[in-house]
């Protein structure tokens, strides 16, 4: 295992060279899919989704102690394969990361039984990363491997899945794509389920008004949000079945 204290010292050392004016960043990530793991019975749909690999873009905007992660192609697109590919990342709506590294985002506009921005969903940051001594270069940046697990709330049963992240201590921001960060350096690559998000462009600047803190009528945890979705669907199905009896 790599020495965590040394890594955090490295992060602190590099951070000291970043003045307030330089603590802004825009990172572009591309979405890649492992074609052999795309789980769709329909071959045409599976092949269409695989064609989106490498074409879908996300952006991470960083301003000092907060970040904002947004899908750049438009999740409301009429391109169904693109929409399905995006959903594989577990991304719902733009994700705001607070200074305490917890996340906020709104409910999905595609679930028509909830109003837009009806819920402000919170998700805690993962803190139990296992940092290894395995390293590799990503676009000229030395990165270290870290692994952990997260919970997939979207299925019928909550299931754990493994996450592998490659972070760069030289870039002193504890952020990353989707709901992942809290490592001693920016995450440049992350792999989980059947997807990979890879940083392909980094700019030390931030356009004005790119970070928007989400608001919602009701605060709810991500676990309770998916439970509420499941309950709503079950109630609707029961209502449909009852109507068939008459």
mmCIF file of C-alpha atoms in Angstrom:
data_model
loop_
_atom_site.group_PDB
_atom_site.id
_atom_site.type_symbol
_atom_site.label_atom_id
_atom_site.label_comp_id
_atom_site.label_asym_id
_atom_site.label_seq_id
_atom_site.Cartn_x
_atom_site.Cartn_y
_atom_site.Cartn_z
ATOM 1 C CA UNK A 1 0.000 0.000 0.000
ATOM 2 C CA UNK A 2 1.192 3.494 -0.782
ATOM 3 C CA UNK A 3 1.967 5.897 2.060
ATOM 4 C CA UNK A 4 -1.202 8.003 2.408
ATOM 5 C CA UNK A 5 0.504 10.612 4.579
ATOM 6 C CA UNK A 6 3.072 11.195 1.852
ATOM 7 C CA UNK A 7 0.335 11.568 -0.741
ATOM 8 C CA UNK A 8 -1.581 14.117 1.319
ATOM 9 C CA UNK A 9 1.678 15.984 1.976
ATOM 10 C CA UNK A 10 2.286 16.032 -1.781
ATOM 11 C CA UNK A 11 -1.237 17.350 -2.324
ATOM 12 C CA UNK A 12 -0.687 20.080 0.284
ATOM 13 C CA UNK A 13 2.681 21.024 -1.227
ATOM 14 C CA UNK A 14 1.293 21.415 -4.728
ATOM 15 C CA UNK A 15 -1.783 23.212 -3.406
ATOM 16 C CA UNK A 16 0.448 25.801 -1.801
ATOM 17 C CA UNK A 17 1.687 26.758 -5.266
ATOM 18 C CA UNK A 18 -1.862 27.365 -6.472
ATOM 19 C CA UNK A 19 -3.015 30.880 -5.675
ATOM 20 C CA UNK A 20 -6.697 31.685 -5.335
ATOM 21 C CA UNK A 21 -6.796 32.828 -8.972
ATOM 22 C CA UNK A 22 -5.510 29.431 -10.137
ATOM 23 C CA UNK A 23 -7.874 27.277 -8.116
ATOM 24 C CA UNK A 24 -10.310 27.089 -10.985
ATOM 25 C CA UNK A 25 -10.440 24.291 -13.479
ATOM 26 C CA UNK A 26 -12.508 22.736 -16.246
ATOM 27 C CA UNK A 27 -12.023 19.022 -16.927
ATOM 28 C CA UNK A 28 -13.523 17.239 -19.930
ATOM 29 C CA UNK A 29 -14.270 13.518 -19.555
ATOM 30 C CA UNK A 30 -15.250 11.099 -22.311
ATOM 31 C CA UNK A 31 -17.493 8.112 -21.672
ATOM 32 C CA UNK A 32 -16.314 4.722 -22.911
ATOM 33 C CA UNK A 33 -18.328 1.501 -22.660
ATOM 34 C CA UNK A 34 -17.121 -2.079 -22.398
ATOM 35 C CA UNK A 35 -19.066 -3.553 -25.283
ATOM 36 C CA UNK A 36 -18.922 -7.141 -24.028
ATOM 37 C CA UNK A 37 -20.589 -6.083 -20.744
ATOM 38 C CA UNK A 38 -23.485 -4.063 -22.167
ATOM 39 C CA UNK A 39 -26.470 -6.001 -20.866
ATOM 40 C CA UNK A 40 -29.345 -5.628 -23.317
ATOM 41 C CA UNK A 41 -31.283 -8.520 -24.826
ATOM 42 C CA UNK A 42 -32.005 -6.560 -27.990
ATOM 43 C CA UNK A 43 -28.921 -6.773 -30.213
ATOM 44 C CA UNK A 44 -29.830 -3.652 -32.170
ATOM 45 C CA UNK A 45 -30.117 -1.566 -28.991
ATOM 46 C CA UNK A 46 -26.901 -3.014 -27.572
ATOM 47 C CA UNK A 47 -25.012 -2.284 -30.807
ATOM 48 C CA UNK A 48 -26.454 1.237 -30.967
ATOM 49 C CA UNK A 49 -25.336 1.950 -27.391
ATOM 50 C CA UNK A 50 -21.836 0.632 -28.107
ATOM 51 C CA UNK A 51 -21.535 3.100 -31.001
ATOM 52 C CA UNK A 52 -21.871 5.958 -28.492
ATOM 53 C CA UNK A 53 -18.641 4.892 -26.753
ATOM 54 C CA UNK A 54 -16.120 7.729 -26.906
ATOM 55 C CA UNK A 55 -18.650 10.214 -28.282
ATOM 56 C CA UNK A 56 -20.358 11.338 -25.077
ATOM 57 C CA UNK A 57 -18.822 14.119 -23.028
ATOM 58 C CA UNK A 58 -19.105 15.248 -19.411
ATOM 59 C CA UNK A 59 -17.539 18.345 -17.868
ATOM 60 C CA UNK A 60 -16.332 18.928 -14.332
ATOM 61 C CA UNK A 61 -16.150 22.565 -13.270
ATOM 62 C CA UNK A 62 -14.038 23.307 -10.189
ATOM 63 C CA UNK A 63 -13.921 26.524 -8.210
ATOM 64 C CA UNK A 64 -11.663 26.161 -5.173
ATOM 65 C CA UNK A 65 -13.625 23.983 -2.715
ATOM 66 C CA UNK A 66 -16.711 23.118 -4.796
ATOM 67 C CA UNK A 67 -17.348 21.417 -8.120
ATOM 68 C CA UNK A 68 -20.133 20.885 -10.632
ATOM 69 C CA UNK A 69 -20.373 17.828 -12.889
ATOM 70 C CA UNK A 70 -22.617 18.006 -15.932
ATOM 71 C CA UNK A 71 -23.340 15.896 -18.968
ATOM 72 C CA UNK A 72 -22.535 17.996 -22.006
ATOM 73 C CA UNK A 73 -24.615 16.316 -24.718
ATOM 74 C CA UNK A 74 -28.068 16.800 -23.217
ATOM 75 C CA UNK A 75 -29.569 13.854 -21.377
ATOM 76 C CA UNK A 76 -32.972 14.896 -22.699
ATOM 77 C CA UNK A 77 -31.770 14.162 -26.218
ATOM 78 C CA UNK A 78 -34.090 12.178 -28.461
ATOM 79 C CA UNK A 79 -31.163 9.881 -29.205
ATOM 80 C CA UNK A 80 -32.232 6.888 -27.099
ATOM 81 C CA UNK A 81 -28.902 4.964 -27.309
ATOM 82 C CA UNK A 82 -27.046 8.069 -26.100
ATOM 83 C CA UNK A 83 -29.526 8.520 -23.260
ATOM 84 C CA UNK A 84 -29.171 4.859 -22.204
ATOM 85 C CA UNK A 85 -25.379 5.105 -22.352
ATOM 86 C CA UNK A 86 -25.424 8.202 -20.127
ATOM 87 C CA UNK A 87 -27.712 6.533 -17.600
ATOM 88 C CA UNK A 88 -25.185 3.705 -17.231
ATOM 89 C CA UNK A 89 -22.928 6.133 -15.360
ATOM 90 C CA UNK A 90 -25.682 6.526 -12.679
ATOM 91 C CA UNK A 91 -25.802 10.213 -13.595
ATOM 92 C CA UNK A 92 -29.295 11.697 -13.130
ATOM 93 C CA UNK A 93 -28.945 15.487 -13.229
ATOM 94 C CA UNK A 94 -25.999 17.901 -12.786
ATOM 95 C CA UNK A 95 -24.092 17.086 -9.582
ATOM 96 C CA UNK A 96 -22.904 19.759 -7.162
ATOM 97 C CA UNK A 97 -20.111 18.783 -4.770
ATOM 98 C CA UNK A 98 -20.005 20.850 -1.591
ATOM 99 C CA UNK A 99 -16.927 21.829 0.384
ATOM 100 C CA UNK A 100 -17.501 18.864 2.713
ATOM 101 C CA UNK A 101 -17.326 16.602 -0.402
ATOM 102 C CA UNK A 102 -20.976 15.537 -0.178
ATOM 103 C CA UNK A 103 -23.147 15.764 -3.292
ATOM 104 C CA UNK A 104 -26.425 17.438 -4.223
ATOM 105 C CA UNK A 105 -28.533 16.948 -7.351
ATOM 106 C CA UNK A 106 -32.154 17.072 -8.459
ATOM 107 C CA UNK A 107 -34.572 14.296 -9.363
ATOM 108 C CA UNK A 108 -34.697 13.030 -12.926
ATOM 109 C CA UNK A 109 -36.927 15.033 -15.313
ATOM 110 C CA UNK A 110 -37.552 11.770 -17.177
ATOM 111 C CA UNK A 111 -39.526 10.314 -14.256
ATOM 112 C CA UNK A 112 -42.784 12.088 -15.031
ATOM 113 C CA UNK A 113 -44.493 11.239 -11.743
ATOM 114 C CA UNK A 114 -42.302 13.718 -9.841
ATOM 115 C CA UNK A 115 -42.298 17.426 -10.552
ATOM 116 C CA UNK A 116 -39.147 19.052 -11.912
ATOM 117 C CA UNK A 117 -36.789 19.844 -9.029
ATOM 118 C CA UNK A 118 -39.296 18.420 -6.579
ATOM 119 C CA UNK A 119 -36.487 16.676 -4.721
ATOM 120 C CA UNK A 120 -33.006 17.822 -3.766
ATOM 121 C CA UNK A 121 -31.120 14.557 -3.419
ATOM 122 C CA UNK A 122 -28.072 14.187 -1.194
ATOM 123 C CA UNK A 123 -25.341 11.576 -1.390
ATOM 124 C CA UNK A 124 -22.452 11.178 1.007
ATOM 125 C CA UNK A 125 -18.926 11.074 -0.334
ATOM 126 C CA UNK A 126 -17.093 7.770 -0.231
ATOM 127 C CA UNK A 127 -14.349 7.859 2.398
ATOM 128 C CA UNK A 128 -13.123 4.255 2.503
ATOM 129 C CA UNK A 129 -10.885 4.299 -0.569
ATOM 130 C CA UNK A 130 -8.025 1.810 -0.591
ATOM 131 C CA UNK A 131 -5.043 3.526 -2.194
ATOM 132 C CA UNK A 132 -2.577 1.118 -3.781
ATOM 133 C CA UNK A 133 1.019 1.532 -4.913
ATOM 134 C CA UNK A 134 0.027 0.715 -8.508
ATOM 135 C CA UNK A 135 0.575 3.642 -10.841
ATOM 136 C CA UNK A 136 0.354 4.587 -14.491
ATOM 137 C CA UNK A 137 0.697 7.647 -16.703
ATOM 138 C CA UNK A 138 -2.416 9.329 -18.073
ATOM 139 C CA UNK A 139 -1.680 12.023 -20.627
ATOM 140 C CA UNK A 140 1.716 12.673 -19.028
ATOM 141 C CA UNK A 141 0.375 12.731 -15.468
ATOM 142 C CA UNK A 142 1.489 10.182 -12.867
ATOM 143 C CA UNK A 143 -1.630 8.615 -11.356
ATOM 144 C CA UNK A 144 -2.200 6.131 -8.558
ATOM 145 C CA UNK A 145 -4.850 3.458 -8.341
ATOM 146 C CA UNK A 146 -7.542 3.536 -5.645
ATOM 147 C CA UNK A 147 -10.422 1.116 -5.191
ATOM 148 C CA UNK A 148 -13.678 1.141 -3.263
ATOM 149 C CA UNK A 149 -17.309 0.065 -3.583
ATOM 150 C CA UNK A 150 -20.592 1.874 -3.985
ATOM 151 C CA UNK A 151 -24.250 0.839 -3.976
ATOM 152 C CA UNK A 152 -26.405 0.566 -7.089
ATOM 153 C CA UNK A 153 -29.797 1.840 -5.944
ATOM 154 C CA UNK A 154 -31.418 1.673 -9.359
ATOM 155 C CA UNK A 155 -32.179 -2.054 -9.564
ATOM 156 C CA UNK A 156 -34.766 -4.124 -7.768
ATOM 157 C CA UNK A 157 -32.231 -4.940 -5.073
ATOM 158 C CA UNK A 158 -29.452 -2.737 -3.760
ATOM 159 C CA UNK A 159 -26.176 -4.187 -5.001
ATOM 160 C CA UNK A 160 -22.578 -3.240 -4.383
ATOM 161 C CA UNK A 161 -20.225 -2.685 -7.272
ATOM 162 C CA UNK A 162 -16.494 -2.057 -7.362
ATOM 163 C CA UNK A 163 -14.919 1.209 -8.451
ATOM 164 C CA UNK A 164 -11.369 1.676 -9.662
ATOM 165 C CA UNK A 165 -10.096 5.244 -9.813
ATOM 166 C CA UNK A 166 -6.796 6.688 -11.027
ATOM 167 C CA UNK A 167 -5.982 9.991 -9.353
ATOM 168 C CA UNK A 168 -3.147 12.470 -9.834
ATOM 169 C CA UNK A 169 -1.586 13.917 -6.631
ATOM 170 C CA UNK A 170 0.104 16.606 -8.735
ATOM 171 C CA UNK A 171 -3.289 18.171 -9.476
ATOM 172 C CA UNK A 172 -4.426 19.309 -6.003
ATOM 173 C CA UNK A 173 -8.184 18.989 -6.281
ATOM 174 C CA UNK A 174 -10.059 16.243 -4.411
ATOM 175 C CA UNK A 175 -12.735 15.967 -7.074
ATOM 176 C CA UNK A 176 -13.685 13.611 -9.867
ATOM 177 C CA UNK A 177 -16.514 12.589 -12.180
ATOM 178 C CA UNK A 178 -20.069 11.721 -11.128
ATOM 179 C CA UNK A 179 -20.216 11.044 -7.342
ATOM 180 C CA UNK A 180 -16.554 10.201 -6.857
ATOM 181 C CA UNK A 181 -13.708 12.177 -5.358
ATOM 182 C CA UNK A 182 -12.330 12.620 -1.844
ATOM 183 C CA UNK A 183 -8.899 11.384 -2.925
ATOM 184 C CA UNK A 184 -5.576 13.258 -2.586
ATOM 185 C CA UNK A 185 -5.654 14.455 -6.189
ATOM 186 C CA UNK A 186 -7.936 14.861 -9.177
ATOM 187 C CA UNK A 187 -9.418 11.642 -10.585
ATOM 188 C CA UNK A 188 -8.376 11.374 -14.241
ATOM 189 C CA UNK A 189 -9.897 7.951 -14.912
ATOM 190 C CA UNK A 190 -12.601 5.914 -13.229
ATOM 191 C CA UNK A 191 -13.971 2.467 -14.041
ATOM 192 C CA UNK A 192 -17.119 0.820 -12.675
ATOM 193 C CA UNK A 193 -19.837 -1.498 -13.929
ATOM 194 C CA UNK A 194 -19.416 -1.455 -17.721
ATOM 195 C CA UNK A 195 -18.162 2.105 -18.188
ATOM 196 C CA UNK A 196 -14.996 4.171 -18.076
ATOM 197 C CA UNK A 197 -14.776 7.941 -17.718
ATOM 198 C CA UNK A 198 -11.447 9.328 -18.900
ATOM 199 C CA UNK A 199 -10.204 12.910 -18.591
ATOM 200 C CA UNK A 200 -9.156 14.030 -22.067
ATOM 201 C CA UNK A 201 -8.696 17.775 -21.533
ATOM 202 C CA UNK A 202 -7.808 19.953 -18.537
ATOM 203 C CA UNK A 203 -7.983 23.724 -18.515
ATOM 204 C CA UNK A 204 -6.935 25.898 -15.577
ATOM 205 C CA UNK A 205 -9.812 28.280 -16.049
ATOM 206 C CA UNK A 206 -13.542 28.443 -15.425
ATOM 207 C CA UNK A 207 -16.144 30.231 -17.492
ATOM 208 C CA UNK A 208 -18.416 32.575 -15.571
ATOM 209 C CA UNK A 209 -21.587 31.120 -14.015
ATOM 210 C CA UNK A 210 -20.810 27.503 -14.885
ATOM 211 C CA UNK A 211 -21.346 26.255 -11.321
ATOM 212 C CA UNK A 212 -24.978 26.206 -10.248
ATOM 213 C CA UNK A 213 -25.973 24.949 -6.820
ATOM 214 C CA UNK A 214 -29.179 22.923 -7.284
ATOM 215 C CA UNK A 215 -32.343 23.686 -5.334
ATOM 216 C CA UNK A 216 -35.358 21.500 -4.589
ATOM 217 C CA UNK A 217 -38.608 21.588 -2.671
ATOM 218 C CA UNK A 218 -37.790 18.566 -0.499
ATOM 219 C CA UNK A 219 -34.418 17.299 0.724
ATOM 220 C CA UNK A 220 -34.026 13.526 0.480
ATOM 221 C CA UNK A 221 -31.200 10.973 0.568
ATOM 222 C CA UNK A 222 -30.363 8.994 -2.553
ATOM 223 C CA UNK A 223 -31.519 5.773 -0.883
ATOM 224 C CA UNK A 224 -34.889 7.278 0.061
ATOM 225 C CA UNK A 225 -35.254 8.790 -3.417
ATOM 226 C CA UNK A 226 -34.971 5.425 -5.142
ATOM 227 C CA UNK A 227 -37.272 3.864 -2.545
ATOM 228 C CA UNK A 228 -39.854 6.549 -3.278
ATOM 229 C CA UNK A 229 -39.513 5.919 -7.012
ATOM 230 C CA UNK A 230 -39.994 2.191 -6.467
ATOM 231 C CA UNK A 231 -43.049 2.752 -4.253
ATOM 232 C CA UNK A 232 -44.578 5.104 -6.821
ATOM 233 C CA UNK A 233 -44.112 2.552 -9.602
ATOM 234 C CA UNK A 234 -45.594 -0.237 -7.467
ATOM 235 C CA UNK A 235 -48.631 1.873 -6.600
ATOM 236 C CA UNK A 236 -49.200 2.689 -10.252
ATOM 237 C CA UNK A 237 -48.943 -0.978 -11.216
ATOM 238 C CA UNK A 238 -51.497 -1.922 -8.525
ATOM 239 C CA UNK A 239 -53.829 0.784 -9.792
ATOM 240 C CA UNK A 240 -53.549 -0.558 -13.340
ATOM 241 C CA UNK A 241 -54.252 -4.102 -12.147
ATOM 242 C CA UNK A 242 -57.294 -2.942 -10.174
ATOM 243 C CA UNK A 243 -58.676 -1.144 -13.219
ATOM 244 C CA UNK A 244 -58.360 -4.337 -15.278
ATOM 245 C CA UNK A 245 -60.715 -6.091 -12.850
ATOM 246 C CA UNK A 246 -63.579 -3.786 -13.695
#
